[in-house]
Amino acid sequence: MPTGLVLAIALLLVTVPAVATHHWCPKNAPLMTRWAADVRADRVHPEYPRPQLVRPDWLSLNGVWGCTITPRDAAAPAAFDTPILVPFPVEAALSGVMQRVDEHQRLWYRRTFEVPATWRGRRVLLHFEAVDWEAVVRVNGRTLGTHRGGYDPFSFDITDALRPDGPQELVVAVWDPTDAGPQPRGKQVRTPEGIWYTPTTGLWQTVWLEPVPEHRIEDPGLVADAAGRLTVTLDNRYFTRAHAVDVVVLDGAREVARATGAGEIRLTVPQPRLWSPDDPFLYDVRITLRAHDDPQKVVDEVTSYVGFRTIALGRDGDGPPRVLLNGRPVFMLGTLDQGFWPDGLYTPPTDAALKYDLDVTKQLGFNTVRKHVKVESRRWYAWCDRLGLLVWQDMPSGDLIETRGEIRRTPESAAQFERELDRLVATHRNHPCIVVWVPFNEGWGQYDTRRIAAHVKQLDPTRLVNATSGWHDVGGGDLRDVHVYPGPGAPAAERDRAAVLGEFGGLGLPVPGHTWQAEKNWGYRSFESPAALTDAYVEILTNLRPLIADPGLCGAIYTQTTDVEIEVNGLMTYDRAQIKPAAARVAGANRATYGPPPVVRMVVPTSEREPQRWRYTLDAPAGEWFAPGFDDTAWREGPGGFGAEGTPGAVIGTPWTTPDIWLRRVFSLSAVPARPHLRIYHDEDCEVYLNGRKVAELKGYLVSYKLVPVSEAGVLRTGLNVLAVRCHQTRGGQGIDVGVVDVGEPAATTGPSE
């Protein structure tokens, strides 16, 4: 663990004040986690909240506050009679209130605190890690300012508002329109249903005080690369160029680099130990500000950490673009992580709960997390840094959900979105775990996509930009992203953008006793047992691996880490009580994706790239229509695939809109494939025969092609062979296309690459 984190945790024992607890009592949500029992009002989220900029003195203001709810335009209340546990949102059970606040209301908070006498002579900063959405802050009756933004930390210098001694009064007024306004809000809605969840209003991350000198170090930018170069950019508004700043990089207690400067300081660590999911090594960094008139006098000192790594695109020989971590191809396999909790909503019950999701993600063999339309506390990213998880960071979406293309935002909406986007990049730029910025998801508030993508790349040229994950691709960015449920699938290879599968899976299993509601839970595909769920997951991953070779898939994000409210697509239940599929089998399937992909050789082509000729009939044939000797000369002939235009994933060469179709095709083999598989797309039920023997009976529909092993021994032979198919459709779209491939494993496999 970096020294900064050790120091921050050790300090908790002496800096967290006692607060009154006798009025607070948690409510009962439809579902609670085991960590709810560990929540103590006198020590709630006591961990140091800013692991990448640590000072020795601080004071947590988490605990029991008073609150009240008034009409939005009402005057400040005289009483704050309802106890609320900060930092849990007012809608959460652990807040002790569990009450909705709508766009016509305002939520008021109040508490008192005392400033330690040892802080005299220093400036006192009041920090809010996150407040959703608009916060007006007053100390001792003086309004310090207003902040609008639900996900970014902000601060006020409250020194001049403090009384000389005794209790100080802090009042925060919060207004949050949720989805009645265009501001970034992610999955929060006033009427939760389906994939939309209970909103968060108010203080939902740590509130704290910090004493600082007048001349100090603020918000240093730390950019470290795989060559061992570290650039430290300092905000010199808080000191003069006459001050000297020392930067020291440490490997444990051993100093490995040192430099002195002012605005921008450059260092090089020889032969650095590189950060990766397999070896998430972090170096400590100490930054010291010295007096301009006495170089021996320390004015301010902070500790931080860095991971030396580089993320970029590169070519795999003459093949498609690949994502390179530290110069080597890496396949990013992750989970869609929404960061909701049944008892805390946006706020996990404890830091241990926060870390647990990440521990399970690693245990299951993933190396990546996509933080989906939410921004977490800074401790979450510090745990990803330490555990070795690559992070795709979404910008929380807002404004209109549009399914047809880009929207037109008002100037006010666009300005707010871009302010919060800029803050997201600025406040998280130092975390080595973050490798991809995702400005837009599935057309949710998507506008000026290419400009926004270029803007993010300008803000942070050291990371990849996924301009829009799923749906409305208009170019721009470093990645071409599609969503395919259940999948897998991949976009076509491009010259300048790497192919990724931004969402797939969504395999659902409600676990009785561990659901948000007893009935009417929702999943993309539902299963009735952990074994069936596990089999389906392993099958999807088996079909995912060939896509790494062709068309060159570089990453895939499975939906999702946990169930969320009525969604039961999680690898874990919403209360985190159970991992639903068999963990060892999931981990094995996942880890196989990091090795060389299988070698897939086309034996009988599908119509994906070039239409293939089939005999077909729409009338039920008499006799053994699937047998090699069957006379099909009276059948029609046409190019594959067959189906209805507009069917997701279907390749249509010949229209087919009746309930049934029968297909036959003769092909010749000079050699029998060692591991034959069907490559098939079907919507809906189908039977497949090879040389008169049924080799597959498949139910339901697909939205992309998949591989199905041909387990029948000796079913293929040299010379002429017959492939016969029947497909039956009942509703919605329809389509069928089949080929045969030989799937061979490479000579050797490896563990996860860097």
Short mmCIF file of C-alpha atoms in Angstrom, two decimals, residues 1 18 22 39 63 72 122 160 184 237 252 299 306 351 377 389 460 503 522 554-555 614 635 665 688 749:
data_model
loop_
_atom_site.label_atom_id
_atom_site.label_comp_id
_atom_site.label_asym_id
_atom_site.label_seq_id
_atom_site.Cartn_x
_atom_site.Cartn_y
_atom_site.Cartn_z
CA MET A 1 0.00 0.00 0.00
CA ALA A 18 -17.34 12.18 18.19
CA HIS A 22 -28.91 8.86 20.03
CA VAL A 39 -22.52 1.53 10.15
CA GLY A 63 -22.20 11.80 11.26
CA ARG A 72 -38.00 25.12 -2.99
CA ARG A 122 -3.83 28.40 9.30
CA ASP A 160 -13.04 34.49 7.57
CA PRO A 184 -25.94 15.07 -15.53
CA ARG A 237 -1.81 30.50 -7.53
CA GLY A 252 9.07 2.13 -0.19
CA VAL A 299 5.85 25.60 4.37
CA VAL A 306 1.79 7.28 -9.11
CA ASP A 351 -15.31 1.34 2.75
CA SER A 377 -15.64 8.55 -4.38
CA LEU A 389 -8.26 -2.83 -12.36
CA ASP A 460 -6.16 14.40 -21.41
CA GLU A 503 -21.97 -4.02 -23.24
CA TRP A 522 -36.12 -8.04 -15.07
CA CYS A 554 -9.94 -5.26 -27.90
CA GLY A 555 -12.35 -5.16 -24.98
CA TRP A 614 -28.83 -22.53 -50.78
CA TRP A 635 -36.86 -26.41 -54.19
CA ARG A 665 -26.66 -27.02 -49.09
CA VAL A 688 -29.36 -28.29 -37.95
CA THR A 749 -1.79 -19.98 -23.71
#
